[in-house]
Amino acid sequence: MANTQSPLSGTEVGTTGPVLIIGAGLLGASLGMRLSKLGVPVFLRDIYPVVSALACDMGAGSTWEENSPEPALVVVATPPDVAADQVIAALKEFPDAIVTDVASVKSVILAEVAEAGADLSRYVGCHPMAGRERSGTAFAREDLFESRPWVIVPNEKTVAGAVLAMRSLALDVGSLPLQLEAETHDQSVALVSHVPQLVSSLLAAQLARAMPESLGLAGQGLRDTTRIASSDPALWAAIIAGNAEHVAKMLRGFADDMQQVLHALEHPGAAIPSPSLVGAVTLAMRQGNLGVARIPGKHGGAPRRYQEIMVKVPDEAGTLGRLFQAVGETGINIEDLELEHSPGAAFGIARLAIEPNSAASLAEKLEIKGWEIVAS
Amino acid sequence: MANTQSPLSGTEVGTTGPVLIIGAGLLGASLGMRLSKLGVPVFLRDIYPVVSALACDMGAGSTWEENSPEPALVVVATPPDVAADQVIAALKEFPDAIVTDVASVKSVILAEVAEAGADLSRYVGCHPMAGRERSGTAFAREDLFESRPWVIVPNEKTVAGAVLAMRSLALDVGSLPLQLEAETHDQSVALVSHVPQLVSSLLAAQLARAMPESLGLAGQGLRDTTRIASSDPALWAAIIAGNAEHVAKMLRGFADDMQQVLHALEHPGAAIPSPSLVGAVTLAMRQGNLGVARIPGKHGGAPRRYQEIMVKVPDEAGTLGRLFQAVGETGINIEDLELEHSPGAAFGIARLAIEPNSAASLAEKLEIKGWEIVAS
């Protein structure tokens, strides 16, 4: 039973091993790496032996064998479309273990596990919000879960001990645990993750048949809105299929709103510019202003309220280094940064987000050091 | 006549003054600041005297008066819905001047100018691709146009000298001039700018009525896709109304593609997961993969082919400075950077984009200096 001092953080490790991780992809391998580093005994099982072997080589644990010790916790980290079957099998195979899964959809898995008559008291779903544009064991890293939300989704029969074990697991890997019901979780991720993914992909898809000269006019706005369109289609198809009902409802809301704008665009009326068209676009954009302002900032809870300082950065080796060294010397912290650039640019603009009451002071200090502030 | 050495760049200034800028907002004031710095005599006229006074205070030129010298070039930098009227009036008022406008839609303005029977030989449209999420004189800066595409849109009657004057103007302000027909321009910006803006706003609008607990699960993907949703509704309503036909066509293409996915989501069939649903999502996402790969990178022309190095960055003052100083000391240039963070995070991940043949060397050098590379 591992309940030792953590060599990583110096705090107590709460997770009780041995832990069996089923599925050694990005999430499973990353979890194994972190728990192994904490001293928890971890075993891995994957339908592809080469995958679990790679994960073990990367420090994620040992390959599961017939005579491996009985796990106290089983984590199913397979793709979402096979997670329910694996949870059901694990609840049967290990009658004393707590069983969880880390799939990004929860209701459909819970329904299947319940329907199979499996022991729901030992099952508790999880969703560590720690995906990346890339998937696969090779991209695993022990700090994948660090500071990410880790959603715990108990069912009506889940025992309190299983929920507590999930809180310990989340805290051990550096995540921020929070508890939601399966339906609330699925509705939330449809809104903040699945629908944005589909919309970004569909938007980028329009570029596939564009004239090359059109793409030459692309700016940062297009790059930002389509960045996640480079995500893995197979993985996302499984996620979205597993949350079809909520995604359908949210995407229908989006489509209905878009239909208002589209109707106004296609029936502009006689006047130029059409008052109804201007009204429809303005209304949609105002709602967008309100919506984007509700997204929590870096430290959660409240929307971002940082002030922005823009500094001109010539495109030369070491320039950014000198800039951030200069910032560091002021002792003022950068809350966020972004480098803005354009095709063929000889320099970029570094956008530094700063606490409002430090911004003027930082701008002044940087200007004294010879940096050009282009707006603040 | 200004044709002097540039105090900014040391190269010859091509723009022949005096220049009259009509509309002293973000674009007009920024243009005035840059041209004034180059030694070109600039005059400003705005329907709000306080606006032109502010622009003049910021170094954008002098307020236009009855006895000001006859302009050789008139730049209409008003909102797009009043640009045509201003162009028509300027062509009449100054019968020897070249007249341009900087509105982000071109066909509708050209059509109105032609319909008014104005002198098309002296009119040439422009579109400097240099907008920001913010508008207004107060955000003007002399380097707003630096390294941005500057689209020149002549009509059939435009004299060669007027096109050359626009090339000079674009080069003088540091932009990258390119020439497009009005229809091609409008179709291109509908695709790479206007439709992404509407889609981002409509997506963010869905958040306006979301449960607070849903927003707590927001990640970087949502932040990126909705960033431009904070743009100015009034300005964008005028832009989109001025390009309604092309925006309607492009948005209809998006809506039709989305309808396929939506239909599959709403009619998943008996099997779970539904093969038709998985197929529809996979197809849309693959098209998205192809589309996003066509967006040109930092230096234009070809898509990005950088390798990414991820470095762990504790959330402390000066850490980024030390990191970039370390990078600078290696002499290896950073092509792009992004700071990835989460609510409540004690550290972030700095994603550095590097030329592929320098990436391994940089990662090694950073690790020797004690930085933790979390993936490469």
PDB file of N, CA and C in Angstrom, chain A residues 21-30 32 43-56 58 60 75-79 136-138 140:
ATOM      1  N   ILE A  21      -3.829   0.261 -14.753  1.00  0.00           N
ATOM      2  CA  ILE A  21      -4.305   1.174 -15.793  1.00  0.00           C
ATOM      3  C   ILE A  21      -4.554   0.361 -17.054  1.00  0.00           C
ATOM      4  N   ILE A  22      -5.786   0.396 -17.539  1.00  0.00           N
ATOM      5  CA  ILE A  22      -6.155  -0.349 -18.746  1.00  0.00           C
ATOM      6  C   ILE A  22      -6.203   0.640 -19.907  1.00  0.00           C
ATOM      7  N   GLY A  23      -5.276   0.485 -20.841  1.00  0.00           N
ATOM      8  CA  GLY A  23      -5.162   1.423 -21.948  1.00  0.00           C
ATOM      9  C   GLY A  23      -3.993   2.361 -21.683  1.00  0.00           C
ATOM     10  N   ALA A  24      -2.903   2.202 -22.465  1.00  0.00           N
ATOM     11  CA  ALA A  24      -1.674   2.941 -22.174  1.00  0.00           C
ATOM     12  C   ALA A  24      -1.411   4.032 -23.207  1.00  0.00           C
ATOM     13  N   GLY A  25      -2.470   4.765 -23.566  1.00  0.00           N
ATOM     14  CA  GLY A  25      -2.321   5.889 -24.501  1.00  0.00           C
ATOM     15  C   GLY A  25      -1.842   7.135 -23.767  1.00  0.00           C
ATOM     16  N   LEU A  26      -2.170   8.294 -24.318  1.00  0.00           N
ATOM     17  CA  LEU A  26      -1.700   9.556 -23.739  1.00  0.00           C
ATOM     18  C   LEU A  26      -2.093   9.690 -22.270  1.00  0.00           C
ATOM     19  N   LEU A  27      -3.382   9.460 -21.966  1.00  0.00           N
ATOM     20  CA  LEU A  27      -3.851   9.656 -20.590  1.00  0.00           C
ATOM     21  C   LEU A  27      -3.347   8.559 -19.664  1.00  0.00           C
ATOM     22  N   GLY A  28      -3.471   7.297 -20.110  1.00  0.00           N
ATOM     23  CA  GLY A  28      -3.069   6.182 -19.257  1.00  0.00           C
ATOM     24  C   GLY A  28      -1.582   6.218 -18.943  1.00  0.00           C
ATOM     25  N   ALA A  29      -0.778   6.455 -19.963  1.00  0.00           N
ATOM     26  CA  ALA A  29       0.673   6.475 -19.758  1.00  0.00           C
ATOM     27  C   ALA A  29       1.080   7.673 -18.896  1.00  0.00           C
ATOM     28  N   SER A  30       0.453   8.816 -19.126  1.00  0.00           N
ATOM     29  CA  SER A  30       0.788  10.004 -18.334  1.00  0.00           C
ATOM     30  C   SER A  30       0.444   9.782 -16.862  1.00  0.00           C
ATOM     31  N   GLY A  32       0.230   6.876 -15.360  1.00  0.00           N
ATOM     32  CA  GLY A  32       1.181   5.898 -14.829  1.00  0.00           C
ATOM     33  C   GLY A  32       2.519   6.527 -14.489  1.00  0.00           C
ATOM     34  N   PHE A  43       0.502  -0.881 -12.673  1.00  0.00           N
ATOM     35  CA  PHE A  43       0.570  -1.909 -13.705  1.00  0.00           C
ATOM     36  C   PHE A  43      -0.247  -1.452 -14.901  1.00  0.00           C
ATOM     37  N   LEU A  44       0.212  -1.857 -16.091  1.00  0.00           N
ATOM     38  CA  LEU A  44      -0.437  -1.404 -17.325  1.00  0.00           C
ATOM     39  C   LEU A  44      -0.872  -2.581 -18.169  1.00  0.00           C
ATOM     40  N   ARG A  45      -2.049  -2.443 -18.782  1.00  0.00           N
ATOM     41  CA  ARG A  45      -2.542  -3.461 -19.698  1.00  0.00           C
ATOM     42  C   ARG A  45      -3.100  -2.743 -20.917  1.00  0.00           C
ATOM     43  N   ASP A  46      -2.710  -3.211 -22.100  1.00  0.00           N
ATOM     44  CA  ASP A  46      -3.207  -2.598 -23.333  1.00  0.00           C
ATOM     45  C   ASP A  46      -3.468  -3.719 -24.328  1.00  0.00           C
ATOM     46  N   ILE A  47      -4.464  -3.548 -25.192  1.00  0.00           N
ATOM     47  CA  ILE A  47      -4.702  -4.617 -26.175  1.00  0.00           C
ATOM     48  C   ILE A  47      -3.510  -4.752 -27.114  1.00  0.00           C
ATOM     49  N   TYR A  48      -2.725  -3.700 -27.235  1.00  0.00           N
ATOM     50  CA  TYR A  48      -1.498  -3.788 -28.026  1.00  0.00           C
ATOM     51  C   TYR A  48      -0.315  -3.886 -27.078  1.00  0.00           C
ATOM     52  N   PRO A  49       0.309  -5.074 -26.974  1.00  0.00           N
ATOM     53  CA  PRO A  49       1.424  -5.221 -26.024  1.00  0.00           C
ATOM     54  C   PRO A  49       2.542  -4.218 -26.264  1.00  0.00           C
ATOM     55  N   VAL A  50       2.744  -3.835 -27.532  1.00  0.00           N
ATOM     56  CA  VAL A  50       3.832  -2.901 -27.825  1.00  0.00           C
ATOM     57  C   VAL A  50       3.555  -1.537 -27.187  1.00  0.00           C
ATOM     58  N   VAL A  51       2.281  -1.200 -27.068  1.00  0.00           N
ATOM     59  CA  VAL A  51       1.919   0.087 -26.473  1.00  0.00           C
ATOM     60  C   VAL A  51       2.208   0.086 -24.974  1.00  0.00           C
ATOM     61  N   SER A  52       1.808  -1.002 -24.283  1.00  0.00           N
ATOM     62  CA  SER A  52       2.102  -1.024 -22.843  1.00  0.00           C
ATOM     63  C   SER A  52       3.604  -1.136 -22.602  1.00  0.00           C
ATOM     64  N   ALA A  53       4.308  -1.820 -23.508  1.00  0.00           N
ATOM     65  CA  ALA A  53       5.768  -1.911 -23.366  1.00  0.00           C
ATOM     66  C   ALA A  53       6.413  -0.528 -23.484  1.00  0.00           C
ATOM     67  N   LEU A  54       5.944   0.265 -24.448  1.00  0.00           N
ATOM     68  CA  LEU A  54       6.472   1.625 -24.613  1.00  0.00           C
ATOM     69  C   LEU A  54       6.196   2.458 -23.365  1.00  0.00           C
ATOM     70  N   ALA A  55       4.962   2.360 -22.865  1.00  0.00           N
ATOM     71  CA  ALA A  55       4.595   3.120 -21.663  1.00  0.00           C
ATOM     72  C   ALA A  55       5.480   2.723 -20.483  1.00  0.00           C
ATOM     73  N   CYS A  56       5.736   1.420 -20.340  1.00  0.00           N
ATOM     74  CA  CYS A  56       6.598   0.955 -19.241  1.00  0.00           C
ATOM     75  C   CYS A  56       8.017   1.502 -19.404  1.00  0.00           C
ATOM     76  N   MET A  58       8.763   4.207 -20.673  1.00  0.00           N
ATOM     77  CA  MET A  58       8.717   5.642 -20.369  1.00  0.00           C
ATOM     78  C   MET A  58       8.530   5.899 -18.873  1.00  0.00           C
ATOM     79  N   ALA A  60       6.045   4.466 -16.900  1.00  0.00           N
ATOM     80  CA  ALA A  60       4.640   4.525 -16.483  1.00  0.00           C
ATOM     81  C   ALA A  60       4.241   3.364 -15.578  1.00  0.00           C
ATOM     82  N   VAL A  75      -8.047   1.926 -13.385  1.00  0.00           N
ATOM     83  CA  VAL A  75      -8.357   3.119 -14.184  1.00  0.00           C
ATOM     84  C   VAL A  75      -8.472   2.699 -15.643  1.00  0.00           C
ATOM     85  N   VAL A  76      -9.664   2.812 -16.201  1.00  0.00           N
ATOM     86  CA  VAL A  76      -9.874   2.492 -17.610  1.00  0.00           C
ATOM     87  C   VAL A  76      -9.580   3.745 -18.431  1.00  0.00           C
ATOM     88  N   ALA A  77      -8.521   3.673 -19.239  1.00  0.00           N
ATOM     89  CA  ALA A  77      -8.083   4.837 -20.020  1.00  0.00           C
ATOM     90  C   ALA A  77      -8.063   4.505 -21.508  1.00  0.00           C
ATOM     91  N   THR A  78      -9.097   3.799 -21.937  1.00  0.00           N
ATOM     92  CA  THR A  78      -9.232   3.430 -23.351  1.00  0.00           C
ATOM     93  C   THR A  78      -9.979   4.533 -24.090  1.00  0.00           C
ATOM     94  N   PRO A  79     -10.075   4.434 -25.439  1.00  0.00           N
ATOM     95  CA  PRO A  79     -10.969   5.366 -26.140  1.00  0.00           C
ATOM     96  C   PRO A  79     -12.392   5.244 -25.598  1.00  0.00           C
ATOM     97  N   GLY A 136      -1.675   9.717 -28.142  1.00  0.00           N
ATOM     98  CA  GLY A 136      -0.694   8.643 -28.294  1.00  0.00           C
ATOM     99  C   GLY A 136       0.304   8.615 -27.155  1.00  0.00           C
ATOM    100  N   THR A 137       0.739   7.388 -26.854  1.00  0.00           N
ATOM    101  CA  THR A 137       1.667   7.138 -25.758  1.00  0.00           C
ATOM    102  C   THR A 137       2.927   8.005 -25.835  1.00  0.00           C
ATOM    103  N   ALA A 138       3.425   8.195 -27.044  1.00  0.00           N
ATOM    104  CA  ALA A 138       4.694   8.912 -27.212  1.00  0.00           C
ATOM    105  C   ALA A 138       4.617  10.345 -26.680  1.00  0.00           C
ATOM    106  N   ALA A 140       2.957  11.190 -23.973  1.00  0.00           N
ATOM    107  CA  ALA A 140       2.635  11.174 -22.541  1.00  0.00           C
ATOM    108  C   ALA A 140       3.653  11.993 -21.756  1.00  0.00           C
TER     109      ALA A 140
END
